[in-house]
């Protein structure tokens, strides 16, 4: 065994081989499963995808079709069985054949030195003591030092996976260490966990590990939750735990969970590996995901060196950890050291400093982002957390402030992880002072004074002064000049930044006042480049109505919507005079888009800039407006709640809005229908109390179909 093991990784599985043209359905099914398993291993375990998502989806769809056509070929370890089955009434209890024990914790370097000393004494050796003045001494430990396997301590949920003859048959949570919950149906949806092990597997193999969520996946999940008006998660650990404890596996299947194996429980039909490091390599060879951040070292100095190395790189890791774990590497030596109380003597969790601390909220202010998003920010009493002094923390949006019930004067828990902006995790309600003050979202932008609006179904409030707001100025100009908008060749990001920073350009209309001399004064702008840019700006005066509408940067108005608006209204003045009802008559314009356009045009500053652009000579051909039949569900208000069987909330919303319905976020007497799925909560109860008709997904689709049939031709 070498002194350092960076983590062996099994070679990628070989392609399944060519399939004869006359292959039977059974042969085709076996080939498809092998290919899908191979590509999943490359993607989820090795992080080295070999085919585009579309190609994988095509293989998956073909397998699904074959298994539907030949149900006798369906097996429980098929890749198609990861989608999640019917909801469970409750989780069954599982008794662990080998207890899942907890680890003793160490917080100081001295704790690690003492741990090494105890292990050495228990094995009849002499610990190599680190110098008192330099616990990180680079001096080599002697050959008599204890050898350890060092790993990361993941901030997730401990899990036990039981394989019999290589097939996953059971998954259970740690619980109290003796008994846990049977979450097999949920764990089967996690693509990183193989349903069938590679190669020759033992008769029984119980793998211990951690279910967790990568930070990037966690951020995407929270963004989807917020967009759908659902509860967001505090941190990746809570998200992973909450996802695994869903009684409906289909919900778990939509959550981006991952897994790392790090321990061994019951084993039959194979010899126990000689060392912990060899065991991890064996897991990897069987197709189980094992973290590469592991090392074999000797003595306390080796342990502390590993801790220091990981601590320095902690912020750059793609997942959350709260420490590292040391285990005596040799399995016979682990058995010799044994256990004390409910923890092994041969292992120690060396924790990192807390990334969550408490402090007080001194004020709540708002910041205006480049897209006009109004973000509340907590001004905090300075607190040292995650290695830095924190004085500000994001509160995301008004809904988050209400959900967390944050008041000025509150004592709060603040979390910081790496370079991520610190955030307020929770309020310590028992410490709330009598004079605590609730936050009130401003109705006017603090930068430009324009109206602040929050569209139905959106969590973020925004400034409507898109064309004049200084906070949005650069973004508005870059969008205005892009090729698909006004197509001003040569007006790139760097030039826009200089023009704004120098105060030369405040609105898009100011671009048409620029001369060669003013542009030539910019950095890296020669006379010829300035002349070419002036010519490009002049050329952009002649455009089309749809390009001009798109260039205004109205939220939710993309190229397709801009074309529909231009075609429908024909003339800009007709659009400027339109109210929400008139806007809803435009093809593919629903309530959210109509509200966004009306709010933008209701801001006098924006209309003033539009008139300045026309005065500067920006023009386009105009035509007579076109009319369209009213949408079948126009005037209907519908509320979505819970999880639908096949449609995401966004898909359902798009279908309803395309038919003219307004999708609202709350139930009232004016609500026409409530569409309820699994885990529908207070909205369903309120609908029933008010006598509002309640539909399931099939009922909603029938409503859409019936409305479509009744639509005028």
Short mmCIF file of C-alpha atoms in Angstrom, two decimals, residues 149 225 479 522:
data_model
loop_
_atom_site.label_atom_id
_atom_site.label_comp_id
_atom_site.label_asym_id
_atom_site.label_seq_id
_atom_site.Cartn_x
_atom_site.Cartn_y
_atom_site.Cartn_z
CA UNK A 149 -7.85 6.53 5.10
CA UNK A 225 -39.35 26.12 -6.80
CA UNK A 479 -30.09 44.49 -25.43
CA UNK A 522 -13.04 56.00 -25.77
#
